[in-house]
Amino acid sequence: MFKSFSHIYIEETVADHFRTKEILSKFPNAIQIPIRHYKDSFNRNSQNFRIQKQSPKLVLAEKKEHFLYPGSDFSPNFSHKHFYYNTLALNCIYDCEYCYLQGMFPSANLVLFVNWEDFFTETKKFLDVNGSLYLALSYDTDLLALESFFPATKSWIQFASTEPNLTLEIRTKSTNFQSIAHLTPNPNIILAWTISPQIVIDTIEHGTPSLQARIKTMQKTIEAGWKVRVCIDPVLRIPDWKFHYQSLAETLGKELNPKGITELSVGGFRMNLDFLKQITDKRKDSSILFHPFEKKDKIVSYSKEETEEIINVVVPSLEKHFDPSQINLSYP
């Protein structure tokens, strides 16, 4: 995880925004650089994503349009009619080798949009017209991991308490539950943790908390009365993957209260083909990205046979400890 930001780029339109000032107060030693528009820096040509990732810079900006996006086919909608996501931030402080953001964005710098109230307004408008909304907050970032200096998760939970037809999913790998533990649990909010075997965390999910730390955080969240979703997604076919994921299922069964788990989501590696091409140019040392994937309609994924094998290994391992009705498959 980052230690601090050496430079912070600030759009002129938000320079005096109260939230900008709050964020800047967290990094008093950062060099502040005014900019006209975040895209002038974020989208410029000839950036080196891997070098930037070693010391990402912070960009504070105003979101002016597209406050809601339809959910991607790569993500499960959990049977919700209106499945959308928003982009309160672009990029993540973690460095997972399989992350699609590396192929989606030209820059590894972290963009934070400070005008949350405009997001709230547009969300209210959607609810007024459509009646309900399932909204994923941590699509292009890990929002809870940013909470110490960008407390958007808390604000959205408070906003959701006033909108009974709004369901929020907040997906994370962080252990930062303590930053929102004082809030009243909301049955319409799902806190979802991506979980992997420790060998994957050590070698592929760089900078992320350990498996034990995530499990301990999930159990605290369950005990506090929140809905918790466990996401074993993506399942990666690393060496001895069957052993590692069977062991993971055993650990989850022993250390989590099954009654406190709303759902376990299981999915294999899948990605937009163009994104994968971009990523493999940047991460030539990542063996998981050079698997002989199956290509179909601009989507790359494990083959049908490999996918079936994953299901036949992981799902029965989970069913030893959790009710089959709790397990959801999320495959393309």
Coordinates of C-alpha atoms in Angstrom, one line a residue:
M1 CA 0.0 0.0 0.0
F2 CA 1.1 3.6 -0.6
K3 CA 2.8 5.6 2.1
S4 CA 1.7 9.0 0.9
F5 CA 1.3 11.0 -2.3
S6 CA 4.3 13.2 -3.4
H7 CA 2.2 15.2 -5.8
I8 CA -1.5 16.1 -5.9
Y9 CA -3.1 17.5 -9.1
I10 CA -6.1 19.7 -8.5
E11 CA -8.7 20.8 -11.0
E12 CA -9.2 24.6 -10.8
T13 CA -13.0 24.2 -10.4
V14 CA -12.6 22.2 -7.2
A15 CA -9.6 24.0 -5.7
D16 CA -11.9 25.7 -3.1
H17 CA -14.2 22.7 -2.6
F18 CA -14.4 21.8 1.1
R19 CA -13.8 18.2 0.4
T20 CA -10.6 19.1 -1.6
K21 CA -9.3 21.0 1.4
E22 CA -10.1 18.1 3.7
I23 CA -8.2 15.7 1.5
L24 CA -5.2 18.1 1.1
S25 CA -5.0 18.4 4.9
K26 CA -4.2 14.7 5.1
F27 CA -1.1 15.2 2.9
P28 CA 0.5 18.4 4.0
N29 CA 3.9 17.6 2.4
A30 CA 2.5 16.9 -1.0
I31 CA 3.3 19.2 -3.9
Q32 CA 0.1 20.7 -5.2
I33 CA -0.2 21.3 -8.9
P34 CA -3.2 23.1 -10.4
I35 CA -4.7 21.7 -13.7
R36 CA -7.5 22.6 -16.0
H37 CA -9.0 19.2 -16.3
Y38 CA -8.0 15.8 -14.9
K39 CA -8.0 14.2 -18.4
D40 CA -5.2 16.5 -19.5
S41 CA -3.0 14.6 -17.1
F42 CA -4.7 11.3 -16.7
N43 CA -5.3 10.6 -20.5
R44 CA -2.0 12.0 -21.9
N45 CA 0.0 9.8 -24.2
S46 CA 3.3 7.9 -23.5
Q47 CA 2.6 7.2 -19.8
N48 CA 4.2 4.1 -18.2
F49 CA 1.6 2.5 -16.0
R50 CA 4.1 0.2 -14.3
I51 CA 6.5 3.0 -13.3
Q52 CA 3.6 5.2 -12.2
K53 CA 2.2 2.3 -10.0
Q54 CA 5.4 2.4 -8.0
S55 CA 4.6 5.9 -6.8
P56 CA 1.1 7.0 -7.9
K57 CA 0.0 10.6 -7.8
L58 CA -3.3 11.9 -6.6
V59 CA -5.7 13.8 -8.8
L60 CA -8.7 15.7 -7.4
A61 CA -11.4 16.4 -9.9
E62 CA -15.1 17.2 -10.6
K63 CA -17.3 14.6 -12.3
K64 CA -19.5 16.5 -14.7
E65 CA -21.5 13.7 -16.5
H66 CA -22.2 10.0 -16.5
F67 CA -22.9 9.5 -12.8
L68 CA -24.4 6.1 -13.4
Y69 CA -23.3 3.3 -15.8
P70 CA -25.0 0.0 -16.7
G71 CA -23.3 -2.9 -15.0
S72 CA -20.8 -4.9 -17.0
D73 CA -21.6 -8.4 -18.3
F74 CA -18.3 -9.5 -16.6
S75 CA -20.0 -8.9 -13.2
P76 CA -22.9 -10.7 -11.7
N77 CA -26.1 -8.7 -11.3
F78 CA -27.5 -11.0 -8.6
S79 CA -30.9 -10.9 -10.4
H80 CA -31.5 -7.2 -10.0
K81 CA -33.3 -5.5 -12.8
H82 CA -31.5 -2.2 -12.5
F83 CA -27.8 -3.0 -12.0
Y84 CA -25.6 0.0 -12.3
Y85 CA -22.2 1.3 -11.0
N86 CA -20.7 4.7 -10.5
T87 CA -17.2 6.0 -10.5
L88 CA -16.4 8.0 -7.4
A89 CA -12.7 7.2 -8.0
L90 CA -10.6 5.9 -10.9
N91 CA -7.8 3.3 -10.2
C92 CA -6.9 1.4 -7.0
I93 CA -4.1 1.6 -4.4
Y94 CA -3.6 -2.1 -4.7
D95 CA -1.6 -3.8 -7.5
C96 CA -3.3 -7.1 -8.5
E97 CA -1.9 -8.6 -11.6
Y98 CA -5.3 -9.6 -13.0
C99 CA -6.9 -6.2 -12.5
Y100 CA -8.6 -5.0 -15.7
L101 CA -8.0 -1.3 -14.7
Q102 CA -4.4 -1.7 -16.1
G103 CA -5.9 -2.2 -19.5
M104 CA -8.7 0.3 -19.2
F105 CA -6.8 3.4 -18.0
P106 CA -3.6 4.9 -19.5
S107 CA -2.4 6.1 -16.1
A108 CA -1.9 4.5 -12.7
N109 CA -2.6 7.7 -10.9
L110 CA -5.6 7.8 -8.6
V111 CA -8.4 10.2 -9.5
L112 CA -10.9 11.2 -6.8
F113 CA -14.1 13.0 -7.7
V114 CA -15.0 15.3 -4.8
N115 CA -18.6 16.4 -5.9
W116 CA -20.5 13.5 -4.2
E117 CA -23.6 15.6 -3.9
D118 CA -24.1 15.5 -7.7
F119 CA -23.8 11.7 -7.6
F120 CA -26.5 11.6 -4.9
T121 CA -28.8 13.9 -7.0
E122 CA -28.5 11.8 -10.1
T123 CA -29.1 8.6 -8.1
K124 CA -32.3 10.1 -6.6
K125 CA -33.5 11.0 -10.1
F126 CA -32.9 7.4 -11.3
L127 CA -34.8 6.1 -8.3
D128 CA -37.7 8.4 -8.9
V129 CA -38.1 7.2 -12.5
N130 CA -37.3 3.5 -12.1
G131 CA -38.3 2.7 -8.6
S132 CA -35.3 0.7 -7.5
L133 CA -31.5 0.5 -8.1
Y134 CA -28.7 -2.0 -7.3
L135 CA -25.6 0.2 -7.3
A136 CA -22.0 -1.1 -7.1
L137 CA -19.7 1.6 -5.6
S138 CA -16.3 -0.1 -5.9
Y139 CA -16.2 -0.9 -9.6
D140 CA -13.1 1.0 -10.7
T141 CA -11.4 1.3 -7.4
D142 CA -11.4 -0.2 -3.8
L143 CA -13.4 2.5 -2.1
L144 CA -13.2 1.2 1.5
A145 CA -9.4 1.1 1.2
L146 CA -9.4 4.9 0.6
E147 CA -11.7 5.7 3.6
S148 CA -9.0 7.3 5.8
F149 CA -8.7 10.2 3.4
F150 CA -11.7 9.8 1.1
P151 CA -14.6 8.8 3.3
A152 CA -17.1 8.2 0.5
T153 CA -18.2 4.8 1.8
K154 CA -19.5 6.4 5.0
S155 CA -21.3 9.1 3.1
W156 CA -23.0 6.6 0.7
I157 CA -24.1 4.4 3.6
Q158 CA -25.7 7.5 5.2
F159 CA -27.3 8.4 1.9
A160 CA -28.7 4.9 1.5
S161 CA -30.4 5.1 4.9
T162 CA -32.7 7.7 3.3
E163 CA -33.4 5.7 0.1
P164 CA -35.1 2.4 1.0
N165 CA -35.2 1.3 -2.7
L166 CA -31.5 1.7 -3.1
T167 CA -29.3 -1.4 -2.7
L168 CA -25.5 -0.8 -2.4
E169 CA -22.7 -3.3 -3.0
I170 CA -19.3 -2.2 -1.6
R171 CA -16.6 -4.6 -2.7
T172 CA -13.2 -4.5 -1.2
K173 CA -10.0 -6.4 -0.3
S174 CA -9.3 -4.0 2.6
T175 CA -9.5 -4.5 6.3
N176 CA -10.8 -0.9 6.9
F177 CA -14.2 -1.9 8.3
Q178 CA -13.4 0.0 11.6
S179 CA -13.8 3.2 9.7
I180 CA -17.5 2.5 9.2
A181 CA -18.1 0.2 12.2
H182 CA -19.9 3.0 14.1
L183 CA -22.6 3.2 11.5
T184 CA -26.0 1.4 11.8
P185 CA -26.1 -1.7 9.7
N186 CA -28.5 -1.4 6.7
P187 CA -30.1 -4.5 5.2
N188 CA -29.9 -2.9 1.8
I189 CA -26.1 -2.6 1.9
I190 CA -23.9 -5.6 1.1
L191 CA -20.2 -5.5 2.1
A192 CA -18.4 -7.8 -0.3
W193 CA -14.9 -9.1 0.2
T194 CA -12.8 -10.6 -2.5
I195 CA -11.0 -13.6 -1.1
S196 CA -8.1 -15.6 -2.4
P197 CA -5.7 -18.3 -1.1
Q198 CA -2.7 -16.8 0.6
I199 CA -0.4 -17.9 -2.2
V200 CA -2.4 -15.8 -4.6
I201 CA -2.3 -12.8 -2.2
D202 CA 1.5 -13.2 -1.8
T203 CA 2.3 -13.5 -5.5
I204 CA -0.5 -11.8 -7.5
E205 CA -2.5 -9.5 -5.3
H206 CA 0.4 -7.1 -4.4
G207 CA -0.1 -4.8 -1.5
T208 CA -3.3 -6.3 -0.3
P209 CA -4.2 -7.5 3.2
S210 CA -3.5 -11.2 4.1
L211 CA -6.2 -13.8 4.0
Q212 CA -6.4 -14.0 7.8
A213 CA -6.8 -10.3 8.1
R214 CA -9.6 -10.3 5.6
I215 CA -11.4 -13.2 7.3
K216 CA -11.0 -11.5 10.7
T217 CA -12.5 -8.3 9.2
M218 CA -15.4 -10.2 7.6
Q219 CA -16.2 -11.9 10.9
K220 CA -16.3 -8.6 12.7
T221 CA -18.6 -7.2 10.1
I222 CA -20.9 -10.2 10.4
E223 CA -21.0 -9.9 14.2
A224 CA -21.8 -6.2 13.8
G225 CA -25.0 -7.2 11.9
W226 CA -24.0 -6.3 8.3
K227 CA -24.7 -8.3 5.2
V228 CA -21.5 -9.9 4.0
R229 CA -20.8 -11.4 0.6
V230 CA -17.7 -13.6 0.0
C231 CA -16.3 -13.3 -3.5
I232 CA -13.9 -16.1 -4.5
D233 CA -13.5 -14.4 -7.8
P234 CA -11.5 -14.8 -9.9
V235 CA -10.5 -18.4 -9.2
L236 CA -7.0 -18.6 -10.8
R237 CA -5.5 -21.8 -12.2
I238 CA -2.1 -21.4 -10.5
P239 CA 0.1 -24.4 -9.8
D240 CA -1.7 -26.7 -7.4
W241 CA -4.8 -24.5 -7.6
K242 CA -7.1 -27.4 -6.6
F243 CA -5.3 -27.8 -3.3
H244 CA -5.1 -24.1 -2.6
Y245 CA -8.8 -23.4 -3.2
Q246 CA -10.0 -26.5 -1.4
S247 CA -7.9 -25.3 1.6
L248 CA -9.4 -21.8 1.2
A249 CA -12.9 -23.3 1.4
E250 CA -11.9 -25.3 4.5
T251 CA -10.6 -22.2 6.2
L252 CA -13.7 -20.1 5.4
G253 CA -15.9 -22.9 6.8
K254 CA -13.9 -23.0 10.0
E255 CA -13.5 -19.3 10.7
L256 CA -16.7 -17.7 9.4
N257 CA -20.2 -18.0 10.8
P258 CA -22.1 -19.6 7.8
K259 CA -25.3 -18.0 8.9
G260 CA -23.8 -14.6 8.6
I261 CA -22.9 -15.0 5.0
T262 CA -25.4 -13.6 2.6
E263 CA -23.8 -15.2 -0.4
L264 CA -20.6 -16.8 -1.8
S265 CA -19.8 -15.8 -5.3
V266 CA -17.5 -18.0 -7.4
G267 CA -16.0 -16.9 -10.7
G268 CA -13.1 -17.6 -13.0
F269 CA -10.8 -15.2 -14.8
R270 CA -12.5 -13.3 -17.6
M271 CA -11.7 -10.0 -19.2
N272 CA -12.2 -7.8 -22.3
L273 CA -9.8 -9.0 -25.0
D274 CA -8.5 -5.5 -25.7
F275 CA -7.8 -4.9 -22.0
L276 CA -5.9 -8.1 -21.7
K277 CA -3.7 -7.1 -24.7
Q278 CA -2.9 -3.8 -23.1
I279 CA -2.1 -5.5 -19.8
T280 CA 0.2 -8.3 -21.2
D281 CA 2.2 -5.5 -22.8
K282 CA 2.8 -4.0 -19.4
R283 CA 3.1 -7.2 -17.3
K284 CA 5.2 -9.6 -19.3
D285 CA 6.3 -11.3 -16.1
S286 CA 2.9 -12.3 -15.0
S287 CA 2.3 -16.0 -15.9
I288 CA -1.4 -15.9 -15.1
L289 CA -2.0 -13.5 -18.0
F290 CA -0.4 -15.7 -20.6
H291 CA -2.7 -18.7 -20.1
P292 CA -4.1 -20.1 -23.4
F293 CA -7.5 -18.5 -22.8
E294 CA -10.6 -19.1 -24.9
K295 CA -11.7 -16.1 -26.9
K296 CA -15.3 -15.4 -27.7
D297 CA -17.0 -12.1 -28.6
K298 CA -14.1 -10.0 -27.4
I299 CA -14.1 -11.8 -24.1
V300 CA -11.2 -14.0 -22.9
S301 CA -11.8 -16.6 -20.2
Y302 CA -10.9 -20.1 -19.2
S303 CA -12.2 -22.8 -21.6
K304 CA -15.6 -24.5 -21.0
E305 CA -13.8 -27.6 -19.7
E306 CA -11.5 -25.6 -17.4
T307 CA -14.5 -23.6 -16.1
E308 CA -16.4 -26.8 -15.4
E309 CA -13.4 -28.2 -13.6
I310 CA -13.2 -25.1 -11.4
I311 CA -16.9 -25.4 -10.5
N312 CA -16.6 -29.1 -9.8
V313 CA -13.6 -28.4 -7.4
V314 CA -14.6 -25.2 -5.7
V315 CA -18.4 -25.5 -5.3
P316 CA -18.4 -29.0 -3.6
S317 CA -15.6 -27.8 -1.3
L318 CA -17.8 -24.8 -0.2
E319 CA -20.9 -27.0 0.1
K320 CA -19.2 -28.9 2.9
H321 CA -19.5 -25.8 5.1
F322 CA -22.2 -23.6 3.5
D323 CA -25.7 -24.2 2.2
P324 CA -25.8 -24.7 -1.6
S325 CA -28.4 -21.9 -1.8
Q326 CA -25.7 -19.5 -0.6
I327 CA -23.4 -20.2 -3.5
N328 CA -23.7 -18.1 -6.7
L329 CA -21.7 -18.7 -9.9
S330 CA -20.5 -15.7 -11.8
Y331 CA -19.2 -16.7 -15.2
P332 CA -19.4 -15.1 -18.6

